[in-house]
Short mmCIF file of C-alpha atoms in Angstrom, two decimals:
data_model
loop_
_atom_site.label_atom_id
_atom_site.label_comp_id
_atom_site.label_asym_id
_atom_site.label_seq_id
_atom_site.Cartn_x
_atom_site.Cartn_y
_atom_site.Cartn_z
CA UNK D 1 36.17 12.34 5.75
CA UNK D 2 33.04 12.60 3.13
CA UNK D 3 29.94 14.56 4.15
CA UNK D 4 26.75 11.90 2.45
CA UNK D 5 23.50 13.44 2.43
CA UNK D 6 20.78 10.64 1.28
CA UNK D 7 17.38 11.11 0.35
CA UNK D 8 15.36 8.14 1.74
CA UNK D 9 11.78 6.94 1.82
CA UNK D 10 10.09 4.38 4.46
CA UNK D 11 7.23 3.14 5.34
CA UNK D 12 6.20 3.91 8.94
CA UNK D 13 4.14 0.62 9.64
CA UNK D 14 6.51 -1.51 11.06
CA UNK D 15 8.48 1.21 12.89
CA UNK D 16 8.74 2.67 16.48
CA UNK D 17 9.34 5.93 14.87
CA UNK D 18 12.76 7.18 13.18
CA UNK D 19 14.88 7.91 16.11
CA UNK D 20 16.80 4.72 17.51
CA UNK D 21 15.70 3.31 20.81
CA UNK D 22 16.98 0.32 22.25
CA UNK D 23 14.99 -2.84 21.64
CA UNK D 24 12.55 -1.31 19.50
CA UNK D 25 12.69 -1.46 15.40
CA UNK D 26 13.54 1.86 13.88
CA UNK D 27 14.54 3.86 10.89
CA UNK D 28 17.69 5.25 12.48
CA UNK D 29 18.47 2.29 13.90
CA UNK D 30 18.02 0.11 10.38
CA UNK D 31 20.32 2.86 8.82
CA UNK D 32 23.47 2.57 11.69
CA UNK D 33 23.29 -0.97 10.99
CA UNK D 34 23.67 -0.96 7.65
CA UNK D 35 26.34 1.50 7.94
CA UNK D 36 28.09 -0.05 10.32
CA UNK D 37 28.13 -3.46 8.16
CA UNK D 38 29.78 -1.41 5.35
CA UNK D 39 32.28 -0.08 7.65
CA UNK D 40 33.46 -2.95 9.18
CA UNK D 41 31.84 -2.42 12.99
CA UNK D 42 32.54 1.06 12.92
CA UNK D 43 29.59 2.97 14.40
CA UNK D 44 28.43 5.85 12.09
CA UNK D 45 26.08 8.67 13.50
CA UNK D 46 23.47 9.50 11.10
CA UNK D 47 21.59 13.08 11.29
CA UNK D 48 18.08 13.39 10.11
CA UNK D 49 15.94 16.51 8.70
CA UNK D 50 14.22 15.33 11.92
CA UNK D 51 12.07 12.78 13.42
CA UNK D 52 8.98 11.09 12.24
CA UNK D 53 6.71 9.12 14.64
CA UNK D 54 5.62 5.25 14.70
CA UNK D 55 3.70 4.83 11.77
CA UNK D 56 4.48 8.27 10.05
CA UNK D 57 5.96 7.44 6.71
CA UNK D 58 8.31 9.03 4.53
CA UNK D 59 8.64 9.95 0.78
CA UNK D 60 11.73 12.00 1.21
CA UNK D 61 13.14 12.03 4.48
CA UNK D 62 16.88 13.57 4.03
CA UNK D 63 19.65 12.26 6.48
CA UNK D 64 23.57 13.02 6.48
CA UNK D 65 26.67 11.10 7.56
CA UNK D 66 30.76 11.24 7.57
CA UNK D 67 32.57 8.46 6.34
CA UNK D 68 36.11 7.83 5.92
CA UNK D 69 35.15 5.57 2.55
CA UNK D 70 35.70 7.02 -0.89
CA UNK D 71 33.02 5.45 -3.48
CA UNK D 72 31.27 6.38 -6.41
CA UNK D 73 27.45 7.99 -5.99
CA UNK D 74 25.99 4.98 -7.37
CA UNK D 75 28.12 2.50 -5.35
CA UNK D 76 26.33 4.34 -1.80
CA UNK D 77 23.32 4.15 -3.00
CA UNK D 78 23.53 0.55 -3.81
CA UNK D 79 25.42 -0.85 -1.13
CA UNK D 80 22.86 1.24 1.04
CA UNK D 81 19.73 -0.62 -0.39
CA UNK D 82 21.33 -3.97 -0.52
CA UNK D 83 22.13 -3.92 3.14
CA UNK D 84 18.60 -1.77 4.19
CA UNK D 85 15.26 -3.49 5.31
CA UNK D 86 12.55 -3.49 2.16
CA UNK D 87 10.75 -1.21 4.03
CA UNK D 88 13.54 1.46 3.41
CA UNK D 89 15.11 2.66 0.10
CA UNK D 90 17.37 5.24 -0.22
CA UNK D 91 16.32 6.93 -3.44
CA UNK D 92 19.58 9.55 -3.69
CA UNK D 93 23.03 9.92 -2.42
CA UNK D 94 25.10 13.27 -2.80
CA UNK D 95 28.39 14.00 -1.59
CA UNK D 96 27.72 17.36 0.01
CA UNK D 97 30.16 19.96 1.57
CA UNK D 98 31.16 19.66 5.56
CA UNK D 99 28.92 22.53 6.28
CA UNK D 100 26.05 20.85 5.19
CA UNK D 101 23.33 19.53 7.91
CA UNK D 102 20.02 17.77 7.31
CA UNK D 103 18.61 19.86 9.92
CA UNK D 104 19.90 22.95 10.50
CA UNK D 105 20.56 23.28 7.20
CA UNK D 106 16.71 23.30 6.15
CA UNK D 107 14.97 26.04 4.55
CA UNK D 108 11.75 24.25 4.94
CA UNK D 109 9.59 21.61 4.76
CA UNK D 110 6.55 19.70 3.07
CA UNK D 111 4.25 17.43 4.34
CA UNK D 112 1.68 15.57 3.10
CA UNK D 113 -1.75 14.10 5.22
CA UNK D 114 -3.57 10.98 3.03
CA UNK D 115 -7.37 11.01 3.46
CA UNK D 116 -9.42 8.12 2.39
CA UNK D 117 -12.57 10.01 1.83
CA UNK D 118 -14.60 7.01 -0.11
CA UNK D 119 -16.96 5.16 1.74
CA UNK D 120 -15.96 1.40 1.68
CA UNK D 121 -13.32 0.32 4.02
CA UNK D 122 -10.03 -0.70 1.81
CA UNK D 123 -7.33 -3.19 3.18
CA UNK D 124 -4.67 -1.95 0.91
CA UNK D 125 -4.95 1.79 2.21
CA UNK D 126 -5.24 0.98 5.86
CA UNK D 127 -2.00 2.03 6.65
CA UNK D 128 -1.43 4.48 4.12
CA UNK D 129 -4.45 6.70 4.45
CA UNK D 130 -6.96 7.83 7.07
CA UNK D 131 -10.36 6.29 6.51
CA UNK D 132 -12.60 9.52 7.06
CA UNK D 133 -15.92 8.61 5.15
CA UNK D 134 -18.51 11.36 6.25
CA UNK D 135 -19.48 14.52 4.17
CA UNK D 136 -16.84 17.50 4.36
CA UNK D 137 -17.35 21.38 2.99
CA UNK D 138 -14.36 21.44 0.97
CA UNK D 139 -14.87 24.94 0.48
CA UNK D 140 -15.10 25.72 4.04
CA UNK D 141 -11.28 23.99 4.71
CA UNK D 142 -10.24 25.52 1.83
CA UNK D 143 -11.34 28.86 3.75
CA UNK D 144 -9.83 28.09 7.28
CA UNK D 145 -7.04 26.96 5.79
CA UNK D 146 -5.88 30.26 4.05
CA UNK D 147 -6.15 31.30 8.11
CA UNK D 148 -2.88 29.28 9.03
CA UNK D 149 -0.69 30.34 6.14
CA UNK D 150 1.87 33.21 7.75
CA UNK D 151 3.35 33.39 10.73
CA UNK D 152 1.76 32.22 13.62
CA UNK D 153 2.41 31.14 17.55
CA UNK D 154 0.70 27.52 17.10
CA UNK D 155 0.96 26.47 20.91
CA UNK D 156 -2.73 25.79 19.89
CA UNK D 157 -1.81 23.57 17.29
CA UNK D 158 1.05 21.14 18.56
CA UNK D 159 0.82 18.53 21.47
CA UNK D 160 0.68 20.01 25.40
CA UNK D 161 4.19 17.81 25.62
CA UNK D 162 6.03 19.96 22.93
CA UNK D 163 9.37 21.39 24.91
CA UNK D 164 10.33 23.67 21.81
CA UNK D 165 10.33 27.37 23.94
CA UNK D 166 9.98 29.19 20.60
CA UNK D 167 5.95 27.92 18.51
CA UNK D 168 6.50 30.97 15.93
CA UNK D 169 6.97 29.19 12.80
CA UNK D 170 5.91 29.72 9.16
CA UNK D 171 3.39 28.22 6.63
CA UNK D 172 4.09 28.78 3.17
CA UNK D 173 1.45 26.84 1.95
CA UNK D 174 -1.48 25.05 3.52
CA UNK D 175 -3.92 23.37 0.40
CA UNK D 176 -5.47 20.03 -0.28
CA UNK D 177 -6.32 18.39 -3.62
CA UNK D 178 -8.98 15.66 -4.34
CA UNK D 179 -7.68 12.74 -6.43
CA UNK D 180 -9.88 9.46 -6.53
CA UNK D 181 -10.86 7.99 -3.29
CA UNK D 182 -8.58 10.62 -1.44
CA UNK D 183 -7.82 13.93 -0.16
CA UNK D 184 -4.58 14.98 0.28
CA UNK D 185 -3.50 17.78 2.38
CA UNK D 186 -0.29 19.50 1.78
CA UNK D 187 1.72 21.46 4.11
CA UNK D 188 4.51 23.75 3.33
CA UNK D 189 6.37 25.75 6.08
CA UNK D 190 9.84 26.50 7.87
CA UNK D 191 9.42 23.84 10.84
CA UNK D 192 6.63 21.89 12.20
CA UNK D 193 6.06 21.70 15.81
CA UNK D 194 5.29 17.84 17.62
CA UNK D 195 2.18 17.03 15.98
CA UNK D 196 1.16 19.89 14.39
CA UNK D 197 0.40 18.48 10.77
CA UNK D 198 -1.84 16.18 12.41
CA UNK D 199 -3.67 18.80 14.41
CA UNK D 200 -3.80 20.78 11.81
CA UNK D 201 -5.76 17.93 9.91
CA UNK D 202 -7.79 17.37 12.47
CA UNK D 203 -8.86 20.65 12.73
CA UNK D 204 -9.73 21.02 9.50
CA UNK D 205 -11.41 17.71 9.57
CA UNK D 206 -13.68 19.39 12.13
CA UNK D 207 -13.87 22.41 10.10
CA UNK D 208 -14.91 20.29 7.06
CA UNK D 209 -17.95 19.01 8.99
CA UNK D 210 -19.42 22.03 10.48
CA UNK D 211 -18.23 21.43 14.37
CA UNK D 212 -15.52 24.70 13.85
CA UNK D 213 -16.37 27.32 11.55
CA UNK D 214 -13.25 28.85 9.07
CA UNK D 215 -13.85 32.01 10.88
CA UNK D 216 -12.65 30.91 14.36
CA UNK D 217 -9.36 29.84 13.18
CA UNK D 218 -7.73 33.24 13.97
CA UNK D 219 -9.30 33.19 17.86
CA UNK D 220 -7.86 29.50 17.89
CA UNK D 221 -4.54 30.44 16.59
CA UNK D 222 -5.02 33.79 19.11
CA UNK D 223 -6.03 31.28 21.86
CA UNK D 224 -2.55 30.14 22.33
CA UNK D 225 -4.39 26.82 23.93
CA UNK D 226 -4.36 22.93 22.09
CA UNK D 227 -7.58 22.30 23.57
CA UNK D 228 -8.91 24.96 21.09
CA UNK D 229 -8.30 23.07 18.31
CA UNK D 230 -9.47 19.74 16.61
CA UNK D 231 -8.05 16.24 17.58
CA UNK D 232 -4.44 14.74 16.72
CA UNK D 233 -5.51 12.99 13.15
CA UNK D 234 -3.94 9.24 13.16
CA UNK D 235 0.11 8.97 12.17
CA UNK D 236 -0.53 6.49 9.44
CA UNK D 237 -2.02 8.78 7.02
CA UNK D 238 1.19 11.78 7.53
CA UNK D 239 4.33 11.65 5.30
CA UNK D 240 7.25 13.50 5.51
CA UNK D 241 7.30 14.44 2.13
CA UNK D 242 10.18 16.86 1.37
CA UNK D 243 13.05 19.11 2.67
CA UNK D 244 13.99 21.87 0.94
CA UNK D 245 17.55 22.90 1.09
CA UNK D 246 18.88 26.37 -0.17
CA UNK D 247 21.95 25.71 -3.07
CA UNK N 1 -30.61 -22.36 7.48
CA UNK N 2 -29.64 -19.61 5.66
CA UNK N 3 -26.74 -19.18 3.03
CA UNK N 4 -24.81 -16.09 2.39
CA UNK N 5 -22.03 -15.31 0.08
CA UNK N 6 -19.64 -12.71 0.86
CA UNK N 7 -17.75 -10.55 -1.24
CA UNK N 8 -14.47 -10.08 0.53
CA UNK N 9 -11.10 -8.11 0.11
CA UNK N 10 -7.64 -9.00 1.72
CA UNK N 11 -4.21 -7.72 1.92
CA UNK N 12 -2.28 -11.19 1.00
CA UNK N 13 0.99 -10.08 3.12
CA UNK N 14 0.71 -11.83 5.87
CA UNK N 15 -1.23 -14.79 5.36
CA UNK N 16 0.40 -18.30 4.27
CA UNK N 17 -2.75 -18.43 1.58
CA UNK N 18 -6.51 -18.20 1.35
CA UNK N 19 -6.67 -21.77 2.32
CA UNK N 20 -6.83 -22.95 6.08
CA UNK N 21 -3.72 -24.84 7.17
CA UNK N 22 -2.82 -25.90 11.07
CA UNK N 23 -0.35 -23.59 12.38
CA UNK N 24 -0.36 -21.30 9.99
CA UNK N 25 -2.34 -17.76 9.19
CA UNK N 26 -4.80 -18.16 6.72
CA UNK N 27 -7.78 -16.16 5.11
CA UNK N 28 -9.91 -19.20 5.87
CA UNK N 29 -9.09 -19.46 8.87
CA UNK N 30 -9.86 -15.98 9.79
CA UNK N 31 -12.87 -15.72 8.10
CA UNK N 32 -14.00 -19.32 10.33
CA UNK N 33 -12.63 -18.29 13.43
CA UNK N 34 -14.73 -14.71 12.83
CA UNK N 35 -17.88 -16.99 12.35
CA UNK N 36 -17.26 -19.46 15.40
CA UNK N 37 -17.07 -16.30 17.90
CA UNK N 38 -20.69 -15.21 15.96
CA UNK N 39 -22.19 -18.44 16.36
CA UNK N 40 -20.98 -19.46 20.42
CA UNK N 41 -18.10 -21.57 19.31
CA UNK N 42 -20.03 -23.95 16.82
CA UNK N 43 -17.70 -23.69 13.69
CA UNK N 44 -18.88 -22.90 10.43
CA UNK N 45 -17.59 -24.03 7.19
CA UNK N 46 -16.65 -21.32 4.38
CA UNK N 47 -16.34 -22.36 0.49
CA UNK N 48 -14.51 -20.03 -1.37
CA UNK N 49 -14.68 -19.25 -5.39
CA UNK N 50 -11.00 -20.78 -5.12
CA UNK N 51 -7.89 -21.03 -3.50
CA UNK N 52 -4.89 -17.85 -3.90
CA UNK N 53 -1.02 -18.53 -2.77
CA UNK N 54 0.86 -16.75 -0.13
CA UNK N 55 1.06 -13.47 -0.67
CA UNK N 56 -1.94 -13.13 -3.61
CA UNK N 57 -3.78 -10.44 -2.86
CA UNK N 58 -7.97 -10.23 -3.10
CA UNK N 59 -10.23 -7.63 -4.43
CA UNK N 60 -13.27 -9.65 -4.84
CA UNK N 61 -12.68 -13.19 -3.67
CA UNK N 62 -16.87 -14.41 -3.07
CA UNK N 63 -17.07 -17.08 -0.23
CA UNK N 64 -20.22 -18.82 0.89
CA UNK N 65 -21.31 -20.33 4.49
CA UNK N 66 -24.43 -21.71 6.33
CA UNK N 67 -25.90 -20.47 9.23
CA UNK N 68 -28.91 -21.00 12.02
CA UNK N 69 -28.66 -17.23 12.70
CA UNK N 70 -31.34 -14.54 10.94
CA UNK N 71 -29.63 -10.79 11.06
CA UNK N 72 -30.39 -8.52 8.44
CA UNK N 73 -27.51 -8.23 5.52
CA UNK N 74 -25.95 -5.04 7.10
CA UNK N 75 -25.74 -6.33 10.19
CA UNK N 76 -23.76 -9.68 8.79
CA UNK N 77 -21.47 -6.93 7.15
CA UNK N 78 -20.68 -5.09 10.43
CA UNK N 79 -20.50 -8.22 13.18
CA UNK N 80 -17.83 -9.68 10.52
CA UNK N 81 -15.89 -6.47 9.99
CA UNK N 82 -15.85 -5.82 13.72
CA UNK N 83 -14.37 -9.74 14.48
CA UNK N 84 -12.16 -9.81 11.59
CA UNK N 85 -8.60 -8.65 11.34
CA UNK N 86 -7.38 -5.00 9.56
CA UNK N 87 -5.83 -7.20 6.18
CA UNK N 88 -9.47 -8.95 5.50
CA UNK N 89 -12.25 -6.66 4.97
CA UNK N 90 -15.80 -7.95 4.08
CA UNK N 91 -17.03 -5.55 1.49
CA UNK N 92 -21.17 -7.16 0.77
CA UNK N 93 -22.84 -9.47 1.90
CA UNK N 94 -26.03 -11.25 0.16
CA UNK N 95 -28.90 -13.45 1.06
CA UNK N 96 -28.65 -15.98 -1.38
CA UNK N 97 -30.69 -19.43 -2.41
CA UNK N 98 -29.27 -22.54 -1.19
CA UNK N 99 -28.76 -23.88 -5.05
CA UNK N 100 -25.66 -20.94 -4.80
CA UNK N 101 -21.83 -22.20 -4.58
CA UNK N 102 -18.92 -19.88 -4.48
CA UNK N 103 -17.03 -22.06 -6.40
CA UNK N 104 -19.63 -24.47 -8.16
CA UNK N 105 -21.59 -21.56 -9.59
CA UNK N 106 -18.53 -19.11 -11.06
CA UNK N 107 -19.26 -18.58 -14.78
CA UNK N 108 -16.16 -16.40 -15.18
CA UNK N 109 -13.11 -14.84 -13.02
CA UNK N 110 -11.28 -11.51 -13.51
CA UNK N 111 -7.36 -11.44 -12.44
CA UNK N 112 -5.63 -8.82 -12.47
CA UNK N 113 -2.00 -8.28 -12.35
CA UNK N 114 -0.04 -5.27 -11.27
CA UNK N 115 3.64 -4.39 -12.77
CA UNK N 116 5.48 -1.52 -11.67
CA UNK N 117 7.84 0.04 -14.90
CA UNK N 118 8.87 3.31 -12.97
CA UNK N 119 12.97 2.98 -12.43
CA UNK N 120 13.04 3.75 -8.97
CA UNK N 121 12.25 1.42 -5.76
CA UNK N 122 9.13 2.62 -4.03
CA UNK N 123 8.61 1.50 -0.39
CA UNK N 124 4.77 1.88 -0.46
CA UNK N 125 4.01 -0.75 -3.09
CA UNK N 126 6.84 -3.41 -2.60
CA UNK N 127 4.30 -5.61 -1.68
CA UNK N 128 1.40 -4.89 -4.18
CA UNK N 129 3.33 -4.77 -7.04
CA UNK N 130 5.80 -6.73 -8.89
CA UNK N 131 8.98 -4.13 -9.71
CA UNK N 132 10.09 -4.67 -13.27
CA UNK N 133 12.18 -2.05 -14.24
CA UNK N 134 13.40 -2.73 -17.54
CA UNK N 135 11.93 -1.66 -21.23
CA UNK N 136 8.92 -3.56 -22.84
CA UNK N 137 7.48 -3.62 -26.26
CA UNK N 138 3.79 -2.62 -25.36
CA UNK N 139 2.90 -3.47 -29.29
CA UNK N 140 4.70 -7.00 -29.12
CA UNK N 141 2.99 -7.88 -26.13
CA UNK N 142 -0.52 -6.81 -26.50
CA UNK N 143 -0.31 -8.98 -29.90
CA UNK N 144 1.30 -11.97 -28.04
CA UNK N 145 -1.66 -11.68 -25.59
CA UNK N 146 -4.42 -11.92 -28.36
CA UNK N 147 -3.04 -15.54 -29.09
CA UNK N 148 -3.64 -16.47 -25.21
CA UNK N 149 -7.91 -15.30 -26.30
CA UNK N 150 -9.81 -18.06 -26.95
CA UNK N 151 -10.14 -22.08 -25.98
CA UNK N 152 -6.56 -23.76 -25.54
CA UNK N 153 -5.23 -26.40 -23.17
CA UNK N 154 -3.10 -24.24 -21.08
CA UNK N 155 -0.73 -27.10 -19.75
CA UNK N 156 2.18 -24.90 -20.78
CA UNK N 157 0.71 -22.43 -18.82
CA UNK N 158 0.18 -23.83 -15.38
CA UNK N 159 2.92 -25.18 -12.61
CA UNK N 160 4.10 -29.22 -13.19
CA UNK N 161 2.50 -30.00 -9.67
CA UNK N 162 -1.14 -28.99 -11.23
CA UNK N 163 -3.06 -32.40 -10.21
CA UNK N 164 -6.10 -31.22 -12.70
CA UNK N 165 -6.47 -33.12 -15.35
CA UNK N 166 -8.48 -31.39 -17.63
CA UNK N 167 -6.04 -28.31 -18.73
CA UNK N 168 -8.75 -26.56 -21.36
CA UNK N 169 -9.70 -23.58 -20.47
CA UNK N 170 -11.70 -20.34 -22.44
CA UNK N 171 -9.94 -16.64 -21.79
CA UNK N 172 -12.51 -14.30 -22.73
CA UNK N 173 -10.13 -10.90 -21.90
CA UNK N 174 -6.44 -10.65 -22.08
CA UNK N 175 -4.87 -6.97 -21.97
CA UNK N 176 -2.94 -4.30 -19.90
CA UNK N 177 -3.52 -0.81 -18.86
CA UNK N 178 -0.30 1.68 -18.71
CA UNK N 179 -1.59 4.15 -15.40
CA UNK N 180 0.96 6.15 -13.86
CA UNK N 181 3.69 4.29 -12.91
CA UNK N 182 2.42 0.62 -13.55
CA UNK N 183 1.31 -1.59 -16.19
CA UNK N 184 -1.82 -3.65 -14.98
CA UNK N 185 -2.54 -7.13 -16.32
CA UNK N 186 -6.37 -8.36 -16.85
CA UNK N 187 -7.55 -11.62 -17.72
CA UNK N 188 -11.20 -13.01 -17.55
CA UNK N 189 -11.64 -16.17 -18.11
CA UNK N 190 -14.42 -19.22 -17.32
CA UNK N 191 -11.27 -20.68 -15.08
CA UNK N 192 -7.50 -20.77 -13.87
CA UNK N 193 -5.02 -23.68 -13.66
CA UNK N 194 -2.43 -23.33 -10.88
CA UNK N 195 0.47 -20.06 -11.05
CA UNK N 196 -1.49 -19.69 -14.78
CA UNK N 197 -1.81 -16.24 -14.60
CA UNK N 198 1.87 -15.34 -13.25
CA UNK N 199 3.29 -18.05 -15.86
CA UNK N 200 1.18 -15.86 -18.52
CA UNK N 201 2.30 -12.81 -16.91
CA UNK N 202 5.97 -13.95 -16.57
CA UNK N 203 5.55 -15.09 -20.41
CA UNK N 204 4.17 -11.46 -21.34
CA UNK N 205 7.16 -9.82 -19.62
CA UNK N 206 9.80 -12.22 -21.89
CA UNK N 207 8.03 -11.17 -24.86
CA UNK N 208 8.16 -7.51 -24.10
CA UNK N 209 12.10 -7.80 -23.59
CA UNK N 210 12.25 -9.63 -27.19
CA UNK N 211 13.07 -13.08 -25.37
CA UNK N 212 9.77 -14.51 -26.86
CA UNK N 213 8.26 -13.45 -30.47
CA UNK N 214 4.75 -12.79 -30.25
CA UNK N 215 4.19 -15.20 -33.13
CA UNK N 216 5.96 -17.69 -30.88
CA UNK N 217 3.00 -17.91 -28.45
CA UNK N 218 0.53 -20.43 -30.12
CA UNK N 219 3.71 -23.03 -30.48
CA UNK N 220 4.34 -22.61 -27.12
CA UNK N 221 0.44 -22.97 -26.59
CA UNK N 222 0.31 -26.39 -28.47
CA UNK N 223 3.69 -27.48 -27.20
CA UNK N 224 1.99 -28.55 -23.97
CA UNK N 225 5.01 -28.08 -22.25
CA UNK N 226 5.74 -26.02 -19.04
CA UNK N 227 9.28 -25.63 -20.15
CA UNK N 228 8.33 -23.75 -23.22
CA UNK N 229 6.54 -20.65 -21.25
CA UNK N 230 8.07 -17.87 -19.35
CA UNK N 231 9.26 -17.75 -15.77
CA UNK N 232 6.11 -17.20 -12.85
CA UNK N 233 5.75 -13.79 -11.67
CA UNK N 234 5.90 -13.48 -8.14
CA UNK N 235 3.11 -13.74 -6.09
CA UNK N 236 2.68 -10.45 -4.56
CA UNK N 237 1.61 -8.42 -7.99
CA UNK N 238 -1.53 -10.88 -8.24
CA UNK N 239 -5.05 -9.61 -7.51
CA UNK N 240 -8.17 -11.93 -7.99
CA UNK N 241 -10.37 -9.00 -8.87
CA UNK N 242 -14.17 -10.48 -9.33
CA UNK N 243 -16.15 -13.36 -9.64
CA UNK N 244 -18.46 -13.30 -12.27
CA UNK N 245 -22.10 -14.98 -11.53
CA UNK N 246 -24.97 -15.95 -13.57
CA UNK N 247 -28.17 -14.21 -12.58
#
């Protein structure tokens, strides 16, 4: 057996999310089929970093997989994409040692929050970015946002649902850039709780206009409560941008 | 009565054209059906600057209509946006004198077409740009496209089926732009003969792999022969950016 760990990037709009379900169109599900087709029927469990929502896209999800077939690199990654949806591409295929797990093999992650801060609607971002076209204090969310690097409990800032026991995680690095029409948030930590990018966006949305001020993010944080903080931000502007592996 | 023209945008995915067509998703269509809820059913006619293919996206397409109905310009702007669908997005919309015809009173049209030269797939713009991943001669073809400037009979340049029989037409602008990751195609011109712009395009493309000679183009010009010209570039890297008007 061969250990495969595959970079891959998809686009969230047409997806229930990437965890299979029956009857419902997902990432996991696209990428079983396509392995199954290459091995004959044979059902092949893939593992992901984790799971992304409907509509939650992905520049470089990472997944592993065993197979009993012995091919070249090149030949995975193109039998892969010939057999995947066009709303999938596997962008890298490593052979990778049995010890090796997408997820708990993780030394962190990066994600990335698309902001379409100009004022005019746009039909080619509408899936891609959230529209958000009222006056922010960049400087202010610059501020708050120096708050939530460290580590923190965020119970405040993932969904009520969340079933994870243990919210301490980790934020390397929490930082937005302007570039044309957008603003992009980046996120940079050791896990990420259910919804907690978007939360995190939203709060800083809400920072950006005046409604919280940068100073209250500690008492938020402190507040150990999600209806202290700002509203879950839209899945269609979050990517999963990167996992970060230790070599 | 009262005309209006309409600057509009639309993500040309998932219509079957700009032109209505029974049975079948259309920009027209949309834009009518959005009119007929406005007006109590009565249906409404829309002219449009011209027609685009399946999958030919719009930045500026200008339509025109007629209406009983006196609402101030914003408020045309916002009861459309609210009835149309997420892919068409009405960007202005002006009071204009009855003399005005989207089509009749064009003096000039801007296409633009959008390659993308970076190696690897990318999920996000598989269906706003045409993937061409192979070298190109940027010097060959920006010379090859100075031949295209200027008043020719473009029959070489426009699909067999084109039922117009006058096949002169002026290109004021022909060029590209290298940003990022794609190459982006712009041509102005006072008009366009059918697929002309993804016949030039695929034409460009042959002559940046050394299949064409730049000094080959004004045979293939005079040749009047659709044979003679490159292959047409799919639809889906094909913008019509702006209609130009005479004020």
């Amino acid at each position: 057996m061969q250990r495969l760990k595959c970079t891959i990037a998809y686009d969230g709009t047409n997806f229930a999310g990437y965890q299979i379900q029956p009857n419902k169109r997902t990432v996991q599900g696209e990428l079983e089929r396509a392995l199954a087709t290459m091995h004959k029927g044979q059902s092949i469990r893939v593992f992901a970093s984790g799971r992304t929502d409907a509509g939650v896209h992905a520049h470089g999800q990472v997944v592993h997989f065993d197979s009993p077939m012995t091919i070249p690199g090149a030949g995975w990654l193109k039998a892969l994409n010939a057999l995947l949806p066009d709303d999938i591409v596997v962008k890298e295929v490593e052979k990778v040692d049995s010890s090796f797990h997408a997820r708990f093999s993780a030394a962190s992650k990066e994600y990335r929050y698309k902001v379409r801060i100009a004022k005019e609607k746009d039909v080619f971002s509408r899936n891609y970015a959230f529209h958000f076209p009222y006056p922010l204090n960049y400087d202010a969310m610059k501020e708050a946002l120096q708050f939530v690097v460290g580590t923190h409990d965020f119970t405040s800032f993932c969904s009520a649902k969340t079933e994870t026991e243990d919210k301490v995680r980790t934020i390397y690095e929490a930082d937005f850039v302007i570039s044309d029409s957008e603003l992009i948030f980046k996120f940079v930590g050791n896990g990420f709780l259910y919804n907690m990018v978007r939360i995190l966006v939203g709060t800083m949305l809400d920072v950006g206009q005046g409604k919280i001020h940068p100073a209250d993010i500690p008492a938020i944080i402190k507040g150990k409560d999600r209806r202290l903080a700002g509203k879950t931000a839209p899945s269609h502007g979050l990517y999963l941008w990167k996992v970060y592996y230790d070599n």
